[in-house]
PDB file of C-alpha atoms in Angstrom:
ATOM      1  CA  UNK J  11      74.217  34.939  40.873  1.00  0.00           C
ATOM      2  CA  UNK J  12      70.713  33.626  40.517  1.00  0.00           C
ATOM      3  CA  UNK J  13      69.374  33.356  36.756  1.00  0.00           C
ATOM      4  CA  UNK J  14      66.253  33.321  35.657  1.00  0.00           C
ATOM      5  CA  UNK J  15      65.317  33.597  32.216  1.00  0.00           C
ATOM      6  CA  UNK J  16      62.626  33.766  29.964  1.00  0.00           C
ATOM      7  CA  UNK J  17      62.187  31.759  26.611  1.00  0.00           C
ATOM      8  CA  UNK J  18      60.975  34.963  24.788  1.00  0.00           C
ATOM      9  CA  UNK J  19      61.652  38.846  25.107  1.00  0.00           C
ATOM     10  CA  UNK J  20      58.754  39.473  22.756  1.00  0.00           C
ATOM     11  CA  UNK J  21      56.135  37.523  21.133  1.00  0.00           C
ATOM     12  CA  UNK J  22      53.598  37.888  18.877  1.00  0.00           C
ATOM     13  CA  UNK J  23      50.871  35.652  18.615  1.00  0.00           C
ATOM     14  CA  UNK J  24      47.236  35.137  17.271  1.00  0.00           C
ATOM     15  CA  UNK J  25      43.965  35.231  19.025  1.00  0.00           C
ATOM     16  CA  UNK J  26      42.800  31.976  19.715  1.00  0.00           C
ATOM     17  CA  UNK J  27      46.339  30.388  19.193  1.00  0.00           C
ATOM     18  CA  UNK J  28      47.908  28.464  22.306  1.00  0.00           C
ATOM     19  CA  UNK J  29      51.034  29.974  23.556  1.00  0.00           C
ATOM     20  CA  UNK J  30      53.514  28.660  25.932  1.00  0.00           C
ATOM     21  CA  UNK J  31      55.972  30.510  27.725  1.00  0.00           C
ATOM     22  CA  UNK J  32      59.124  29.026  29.666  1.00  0.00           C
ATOM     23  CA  UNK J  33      60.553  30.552  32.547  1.00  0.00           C
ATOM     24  CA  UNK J  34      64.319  28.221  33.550  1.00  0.00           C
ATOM     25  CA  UNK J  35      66.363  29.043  36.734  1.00  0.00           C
ATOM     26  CA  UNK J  36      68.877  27.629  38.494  1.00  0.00           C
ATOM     27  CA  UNK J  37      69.448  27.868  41.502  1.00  0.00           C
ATOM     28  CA  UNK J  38      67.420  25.229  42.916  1.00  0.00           C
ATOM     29  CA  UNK J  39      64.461  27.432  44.191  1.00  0.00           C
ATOM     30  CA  UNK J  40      61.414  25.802  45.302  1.00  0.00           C
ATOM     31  CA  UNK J  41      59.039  28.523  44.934  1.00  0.00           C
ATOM     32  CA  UNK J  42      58.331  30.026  41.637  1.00  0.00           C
ATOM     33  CA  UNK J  43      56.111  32.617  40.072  1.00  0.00           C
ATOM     34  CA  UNK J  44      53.844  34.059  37.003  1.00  0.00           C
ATOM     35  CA  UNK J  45      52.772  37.770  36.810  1.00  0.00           C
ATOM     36  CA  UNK J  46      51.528  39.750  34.144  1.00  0.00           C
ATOM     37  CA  UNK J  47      52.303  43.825  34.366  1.00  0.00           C
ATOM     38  CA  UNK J  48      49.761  45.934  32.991  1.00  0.00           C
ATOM     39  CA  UNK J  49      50.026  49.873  33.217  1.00  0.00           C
ATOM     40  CA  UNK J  50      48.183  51.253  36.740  1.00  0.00           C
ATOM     41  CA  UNK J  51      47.647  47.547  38.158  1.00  0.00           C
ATOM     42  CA  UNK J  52      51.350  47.016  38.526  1.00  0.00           C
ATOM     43  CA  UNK J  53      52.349  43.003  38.913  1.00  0.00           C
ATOM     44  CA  UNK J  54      49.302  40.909  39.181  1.00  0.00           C
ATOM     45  CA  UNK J  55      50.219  37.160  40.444  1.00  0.00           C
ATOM     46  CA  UNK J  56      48.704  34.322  37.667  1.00  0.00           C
ATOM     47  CA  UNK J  57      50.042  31.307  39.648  1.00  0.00           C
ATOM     48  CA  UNK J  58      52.856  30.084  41.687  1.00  0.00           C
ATOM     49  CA  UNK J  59      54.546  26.882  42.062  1.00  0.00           C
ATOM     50  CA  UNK J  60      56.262  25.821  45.570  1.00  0.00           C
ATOM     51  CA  UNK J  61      57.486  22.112  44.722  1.00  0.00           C
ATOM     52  CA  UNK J  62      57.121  19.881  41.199  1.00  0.00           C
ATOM     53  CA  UNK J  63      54.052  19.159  40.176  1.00  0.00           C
ATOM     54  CA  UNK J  64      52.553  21.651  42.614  1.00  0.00           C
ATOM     55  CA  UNK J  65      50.268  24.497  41.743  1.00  0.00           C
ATOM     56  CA  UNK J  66      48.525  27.340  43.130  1.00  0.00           C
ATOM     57  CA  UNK J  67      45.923  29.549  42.015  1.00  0.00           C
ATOM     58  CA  UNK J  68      46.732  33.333  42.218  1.00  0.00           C
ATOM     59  CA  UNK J  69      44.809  36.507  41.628  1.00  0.00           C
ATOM     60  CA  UNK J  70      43.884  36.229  38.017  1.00  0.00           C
ATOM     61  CA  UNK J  71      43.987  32.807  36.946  1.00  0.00           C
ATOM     62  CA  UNK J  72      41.554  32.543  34.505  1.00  0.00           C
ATOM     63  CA  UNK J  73      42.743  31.783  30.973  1.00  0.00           C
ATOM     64  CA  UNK J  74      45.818  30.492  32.011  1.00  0.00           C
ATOM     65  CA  UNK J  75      47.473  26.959  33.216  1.00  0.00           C
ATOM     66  CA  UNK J  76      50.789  26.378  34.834  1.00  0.00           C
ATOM     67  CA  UNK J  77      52.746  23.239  34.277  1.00  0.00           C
ATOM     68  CA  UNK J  78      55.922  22.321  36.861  1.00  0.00           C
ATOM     69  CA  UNK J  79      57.637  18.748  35.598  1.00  0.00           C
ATOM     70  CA  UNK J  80      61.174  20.114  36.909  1.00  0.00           C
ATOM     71  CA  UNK J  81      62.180  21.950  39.724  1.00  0.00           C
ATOM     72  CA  UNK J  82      63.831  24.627  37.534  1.00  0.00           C
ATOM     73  CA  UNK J  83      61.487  25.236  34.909  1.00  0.00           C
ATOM     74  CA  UNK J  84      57.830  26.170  35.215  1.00  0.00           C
ATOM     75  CA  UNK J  85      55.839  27.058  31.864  1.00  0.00           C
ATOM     76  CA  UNK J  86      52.629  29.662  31.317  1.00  0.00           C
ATOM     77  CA  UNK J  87      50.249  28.477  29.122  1.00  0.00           C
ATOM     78  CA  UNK J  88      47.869  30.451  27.226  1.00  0.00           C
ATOM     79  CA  UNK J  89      45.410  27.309  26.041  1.00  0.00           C
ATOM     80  CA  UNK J  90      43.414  29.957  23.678  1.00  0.00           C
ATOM     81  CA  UNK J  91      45.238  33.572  23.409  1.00  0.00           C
ATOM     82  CA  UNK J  92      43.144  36.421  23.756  1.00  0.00           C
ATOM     83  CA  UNK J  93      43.743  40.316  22.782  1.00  0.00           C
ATOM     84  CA  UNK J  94      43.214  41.162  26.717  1.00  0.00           C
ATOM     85  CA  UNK J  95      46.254  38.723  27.438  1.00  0.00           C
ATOM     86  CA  UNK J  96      48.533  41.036  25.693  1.00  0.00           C
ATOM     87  CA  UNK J  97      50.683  42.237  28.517  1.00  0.00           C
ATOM     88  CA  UNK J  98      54.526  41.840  30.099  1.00  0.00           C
ATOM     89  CA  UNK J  99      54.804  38.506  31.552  1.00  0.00           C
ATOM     90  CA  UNK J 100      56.708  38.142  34.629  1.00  0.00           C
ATOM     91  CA  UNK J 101      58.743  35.228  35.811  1.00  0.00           C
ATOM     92  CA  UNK J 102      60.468  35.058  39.649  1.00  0.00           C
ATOM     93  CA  UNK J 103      62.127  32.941  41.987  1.00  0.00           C
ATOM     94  CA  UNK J 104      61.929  32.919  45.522  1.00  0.00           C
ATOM     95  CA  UNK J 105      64.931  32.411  48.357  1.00  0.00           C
ATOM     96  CA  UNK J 106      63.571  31.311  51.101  1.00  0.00           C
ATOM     97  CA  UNK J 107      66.642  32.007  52.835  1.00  0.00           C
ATOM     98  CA  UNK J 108      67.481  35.459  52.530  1.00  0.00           C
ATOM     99  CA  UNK J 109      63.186  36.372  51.271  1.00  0.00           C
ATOM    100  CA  UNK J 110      64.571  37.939  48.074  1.00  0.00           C
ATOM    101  CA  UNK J 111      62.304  37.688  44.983  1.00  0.00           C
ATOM    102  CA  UNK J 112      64.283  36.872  41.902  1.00  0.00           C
ATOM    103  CA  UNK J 113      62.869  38.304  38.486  1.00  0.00           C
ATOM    104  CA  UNK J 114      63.482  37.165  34.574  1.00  0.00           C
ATOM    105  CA  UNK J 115      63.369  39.792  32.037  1.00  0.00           C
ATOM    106  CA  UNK J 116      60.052  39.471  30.878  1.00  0.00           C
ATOM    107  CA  UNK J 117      58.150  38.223  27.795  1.00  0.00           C
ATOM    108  CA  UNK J 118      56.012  41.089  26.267  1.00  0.00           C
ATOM    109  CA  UNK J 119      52.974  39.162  24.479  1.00  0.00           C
ATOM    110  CA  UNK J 120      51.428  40.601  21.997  1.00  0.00           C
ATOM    111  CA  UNK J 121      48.060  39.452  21.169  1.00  0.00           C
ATOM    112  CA  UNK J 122      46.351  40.161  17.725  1.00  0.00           C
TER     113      UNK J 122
ATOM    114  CA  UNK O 109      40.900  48.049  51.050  1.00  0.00           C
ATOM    115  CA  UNK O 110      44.320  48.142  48.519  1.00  0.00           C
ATOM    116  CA  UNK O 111      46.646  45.464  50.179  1.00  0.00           C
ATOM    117  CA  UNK O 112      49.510  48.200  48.531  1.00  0.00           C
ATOM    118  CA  UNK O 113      48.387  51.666  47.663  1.00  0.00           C
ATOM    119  CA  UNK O 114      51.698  53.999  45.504  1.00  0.00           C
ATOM    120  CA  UNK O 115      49.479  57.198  45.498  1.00  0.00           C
ATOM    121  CA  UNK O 116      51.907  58.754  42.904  1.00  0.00           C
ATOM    122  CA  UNK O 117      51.933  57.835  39.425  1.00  0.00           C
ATOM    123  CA  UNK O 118      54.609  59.547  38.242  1.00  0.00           C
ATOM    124  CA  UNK O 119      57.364  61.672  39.827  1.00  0.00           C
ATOM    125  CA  UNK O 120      60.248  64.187  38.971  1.00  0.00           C
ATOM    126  CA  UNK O 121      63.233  65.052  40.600  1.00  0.00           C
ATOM    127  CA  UNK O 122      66.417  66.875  39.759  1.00  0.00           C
ATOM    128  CA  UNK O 123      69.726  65.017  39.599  1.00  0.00           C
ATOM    129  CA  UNK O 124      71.146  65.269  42.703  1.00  0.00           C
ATOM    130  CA  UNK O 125      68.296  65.971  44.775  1.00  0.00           C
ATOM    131  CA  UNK O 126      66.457  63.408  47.213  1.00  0.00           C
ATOM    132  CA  UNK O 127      63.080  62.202  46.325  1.00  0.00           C
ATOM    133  CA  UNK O 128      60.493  59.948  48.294  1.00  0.00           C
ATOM    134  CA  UNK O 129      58.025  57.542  47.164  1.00  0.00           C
ATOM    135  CA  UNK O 130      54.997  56.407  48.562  1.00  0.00           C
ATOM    136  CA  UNK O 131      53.795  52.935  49.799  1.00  0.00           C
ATOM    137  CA  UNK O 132      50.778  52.210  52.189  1.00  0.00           C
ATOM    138  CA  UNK O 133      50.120  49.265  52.924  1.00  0.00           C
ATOM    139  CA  UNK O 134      47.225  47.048  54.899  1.00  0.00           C
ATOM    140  CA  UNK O 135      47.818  43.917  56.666  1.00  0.00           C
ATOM    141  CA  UNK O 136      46.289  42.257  59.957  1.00  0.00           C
ATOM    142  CA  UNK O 137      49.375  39.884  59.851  1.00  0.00           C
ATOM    143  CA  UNK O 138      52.033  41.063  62.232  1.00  0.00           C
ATOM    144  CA  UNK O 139      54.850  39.473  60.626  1.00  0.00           C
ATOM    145  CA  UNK O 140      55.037  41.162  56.905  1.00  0.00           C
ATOM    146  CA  UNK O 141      58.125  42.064  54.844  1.00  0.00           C
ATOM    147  CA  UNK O 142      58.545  45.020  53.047  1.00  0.00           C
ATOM    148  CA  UNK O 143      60.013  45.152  49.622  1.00  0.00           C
ATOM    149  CA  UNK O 144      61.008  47.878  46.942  1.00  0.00           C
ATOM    150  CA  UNK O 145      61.464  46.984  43.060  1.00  0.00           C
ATOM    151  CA  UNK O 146      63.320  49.093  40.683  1.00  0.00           C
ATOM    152  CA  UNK O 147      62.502  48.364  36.663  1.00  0.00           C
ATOM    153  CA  UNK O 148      64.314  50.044  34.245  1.00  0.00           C
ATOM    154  CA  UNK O 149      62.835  50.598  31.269  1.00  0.00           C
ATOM    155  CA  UNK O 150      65.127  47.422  29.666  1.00  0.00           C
ATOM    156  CA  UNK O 151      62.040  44.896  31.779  1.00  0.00           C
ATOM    157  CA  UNK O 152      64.101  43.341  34.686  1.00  0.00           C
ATOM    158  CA  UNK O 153      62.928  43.849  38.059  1.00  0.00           C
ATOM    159  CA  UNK O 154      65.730  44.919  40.115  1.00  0.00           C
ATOM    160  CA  UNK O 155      65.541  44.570  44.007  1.00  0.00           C
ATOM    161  CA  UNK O 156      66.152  47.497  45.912  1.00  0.00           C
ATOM    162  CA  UNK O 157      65.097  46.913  49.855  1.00  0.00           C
ATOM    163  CA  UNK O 158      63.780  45.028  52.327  1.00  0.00           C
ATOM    164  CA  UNK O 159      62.145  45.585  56.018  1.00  0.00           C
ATOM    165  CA  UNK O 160      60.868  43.331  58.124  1.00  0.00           C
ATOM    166  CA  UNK O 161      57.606  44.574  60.441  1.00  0.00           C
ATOM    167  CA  UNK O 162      59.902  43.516  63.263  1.00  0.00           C
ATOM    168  CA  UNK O 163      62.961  45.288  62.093  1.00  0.00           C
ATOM    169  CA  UNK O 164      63.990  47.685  65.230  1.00  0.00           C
ATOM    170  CA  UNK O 165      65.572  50.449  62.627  1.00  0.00           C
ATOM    171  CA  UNK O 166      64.480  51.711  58.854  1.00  0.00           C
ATOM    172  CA  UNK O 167      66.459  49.528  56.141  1.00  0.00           C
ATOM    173  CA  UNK O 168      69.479  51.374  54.166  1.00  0.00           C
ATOM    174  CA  UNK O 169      70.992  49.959  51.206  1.00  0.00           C
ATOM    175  CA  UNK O 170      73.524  52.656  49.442  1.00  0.00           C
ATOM    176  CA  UNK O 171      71.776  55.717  48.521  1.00  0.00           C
ATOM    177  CA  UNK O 172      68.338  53.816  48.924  1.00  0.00           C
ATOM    178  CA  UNK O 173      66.392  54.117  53.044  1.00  0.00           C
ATOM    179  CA  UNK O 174      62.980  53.068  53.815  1.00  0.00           C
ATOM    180  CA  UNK O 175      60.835  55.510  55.772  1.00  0.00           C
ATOM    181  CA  UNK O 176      59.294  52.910  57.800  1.00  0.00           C
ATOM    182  CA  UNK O 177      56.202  53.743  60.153  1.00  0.00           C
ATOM    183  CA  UNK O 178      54.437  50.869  61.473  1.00  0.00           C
ATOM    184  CA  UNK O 179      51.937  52.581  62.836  1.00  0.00           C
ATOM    185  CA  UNK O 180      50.862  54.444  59.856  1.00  0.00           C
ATOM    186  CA  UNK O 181      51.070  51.738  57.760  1.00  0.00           C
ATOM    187  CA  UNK O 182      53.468  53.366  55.430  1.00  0.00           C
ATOM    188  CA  UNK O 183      57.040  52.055  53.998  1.00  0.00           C
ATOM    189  CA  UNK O 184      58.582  55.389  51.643  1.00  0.00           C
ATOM    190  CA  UNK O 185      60.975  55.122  49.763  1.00  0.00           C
ATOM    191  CA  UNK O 186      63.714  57.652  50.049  1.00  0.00           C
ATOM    192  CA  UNK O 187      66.541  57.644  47.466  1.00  0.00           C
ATOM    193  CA  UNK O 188      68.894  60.524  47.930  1.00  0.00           C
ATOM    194  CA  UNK O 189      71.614  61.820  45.608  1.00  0.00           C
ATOM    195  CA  UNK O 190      69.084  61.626  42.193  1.00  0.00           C
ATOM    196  CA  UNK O 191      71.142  60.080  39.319  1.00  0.00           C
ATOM    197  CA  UNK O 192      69.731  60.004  35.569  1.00  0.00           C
ATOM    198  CA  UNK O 193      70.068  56.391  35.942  1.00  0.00           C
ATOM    199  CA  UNK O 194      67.430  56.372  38.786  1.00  0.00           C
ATOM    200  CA  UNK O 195      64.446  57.291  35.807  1.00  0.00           C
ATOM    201  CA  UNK O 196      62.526  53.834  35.973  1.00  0.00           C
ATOM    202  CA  UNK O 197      59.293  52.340  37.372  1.00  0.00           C
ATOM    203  CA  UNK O 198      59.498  52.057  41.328  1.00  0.00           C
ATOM    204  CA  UNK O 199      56.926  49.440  42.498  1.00  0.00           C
ATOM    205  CA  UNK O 200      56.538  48.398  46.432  1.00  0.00           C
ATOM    206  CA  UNK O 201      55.406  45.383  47.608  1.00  0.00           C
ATOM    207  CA  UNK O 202      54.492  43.023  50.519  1.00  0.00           C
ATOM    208  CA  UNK O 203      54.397  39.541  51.739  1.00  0.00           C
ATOM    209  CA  UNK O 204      52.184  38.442  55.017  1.00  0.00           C
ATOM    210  CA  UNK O 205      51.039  35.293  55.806  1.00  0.00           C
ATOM    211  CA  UNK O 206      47.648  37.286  55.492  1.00  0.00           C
ATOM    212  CA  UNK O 207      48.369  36.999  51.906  1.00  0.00           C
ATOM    213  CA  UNK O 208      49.585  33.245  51.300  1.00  0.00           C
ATOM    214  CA  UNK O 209      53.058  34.991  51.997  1.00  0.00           C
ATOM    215  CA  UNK O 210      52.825  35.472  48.348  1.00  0.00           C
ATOM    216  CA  UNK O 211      54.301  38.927  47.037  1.00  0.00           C
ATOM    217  CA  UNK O 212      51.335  41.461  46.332  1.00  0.00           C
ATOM    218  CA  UNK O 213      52.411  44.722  44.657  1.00  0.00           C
ATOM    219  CA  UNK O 214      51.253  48.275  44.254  1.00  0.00           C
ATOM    220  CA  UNK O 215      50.728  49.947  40.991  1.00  0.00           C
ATOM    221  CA  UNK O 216      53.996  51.254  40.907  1.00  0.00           C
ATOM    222  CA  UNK O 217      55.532  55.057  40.663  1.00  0.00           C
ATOM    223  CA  UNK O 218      57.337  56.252  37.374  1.00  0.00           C
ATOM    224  CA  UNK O 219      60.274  58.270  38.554  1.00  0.00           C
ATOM    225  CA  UNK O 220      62.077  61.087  36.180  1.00  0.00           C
ATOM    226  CA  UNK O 221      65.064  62.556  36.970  1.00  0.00           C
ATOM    227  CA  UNK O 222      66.358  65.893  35.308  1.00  0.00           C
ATOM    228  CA  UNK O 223      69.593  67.503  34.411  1.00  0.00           C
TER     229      UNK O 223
END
């Protein structure tokens, strides 16, 4: 079974603090994935990886920065948390193989 | 225009009974793949179903079918049999090369089922 998980199930953090979240999987996907879920909007993409040290730009990148050293983990950054950044934060996987998305559980940020 | 449109926000249903949900969706790419997402309340994104635009015949997976129509643009969901443990957020989604063949999703469908 593919695993991806998430460093955090909740966290609470300050505004103006810099936050980093950790997404791990392992099974040797080269595509990878940031959302944030927000009530109405459903998932919103941040930014995707598809190889190490590559990064893409997705719908709603602002305020956030995406680091990729290893294949199997790729890490959110929030450089200066703000109150509209609280939200669910999505990790996911992709097989290329069989085109199945493959979610974490989610971090649910809480900015104050 | 929405890429994904769930015109339903919320939906009941009692246990047993079949219920559909909603997805339009609008893409110039011919080659697109349909997608369903279950999510609990517990977080986790659970896959449901997949169709491919060039898929001759609707997907079925258990008591889960997609009410594909290509030429309306629409991909409902139909689960059949309700079960309590169907309550959860329902969200639909696409990839097209339109898109970056990234994953765009709608803004989801709460589903309740009653006793």
């Amino acid at each position: 079974d593919v695993k991806v998980t998430q460093s955090s199930r909740y966290l609470v953090k300050r505004t103006g603090e810099k936050v980093f979240l950790e997404c791990v999987q392992d099974m040797d996907h080269e595509n990878m994935f940031w959302y944030r879920q927000d009530p109405g909007l459903g998932l919103r993409l941040i930014y995707f990886s598809y190889d190490v040290k590559m990064k893409e730009k997705g719908d709603i990148p602002e305020g956030y920065s995406v680091s990729r050293e290893k294949k199997e983990r790729f890490s959110l950054i929030l450089e200066s948390a703000s109150t509209n950044q609280t939200s669910m934060y999505l990790c996911a996987t992709l097989d290329r193989e069989d085109n199945e998305q493959y979610f974490g559980p989610g971090t649910r940020l809480t900015v104050t | 225009a929405q890429k994904i449109t769930q015109t339903q926000p919320g939906m009941f249903v009692q246990e047993k009974e079949a219920v559909t949900l909603d997805c339009t969706y609008d893409t110039s790419d011919p080659s697109y793949g349909l997608f369903w997402y279950k999510q609990p309340s517990s977080g986790e994104m659970i896959f449901l179903i997949y169709q491919g635009s060039y898929d001759q015949q609707n997907a079925t997976e258990g008591r889960y079918s997609l009410n594909f129509q290509k030429a309306r643009k629409s991909a409902n969901l139909v689960i059949s049999a309700s079960q309590l443990g169907d309550s959860a957020m329902y969200f639909c989604a696409m990839r097209s090369m339109e898109y970056g063949n990234k994953l765009v999703f709608g803004a989801g469908t709460i589903l309740r089922v009653k006793s």
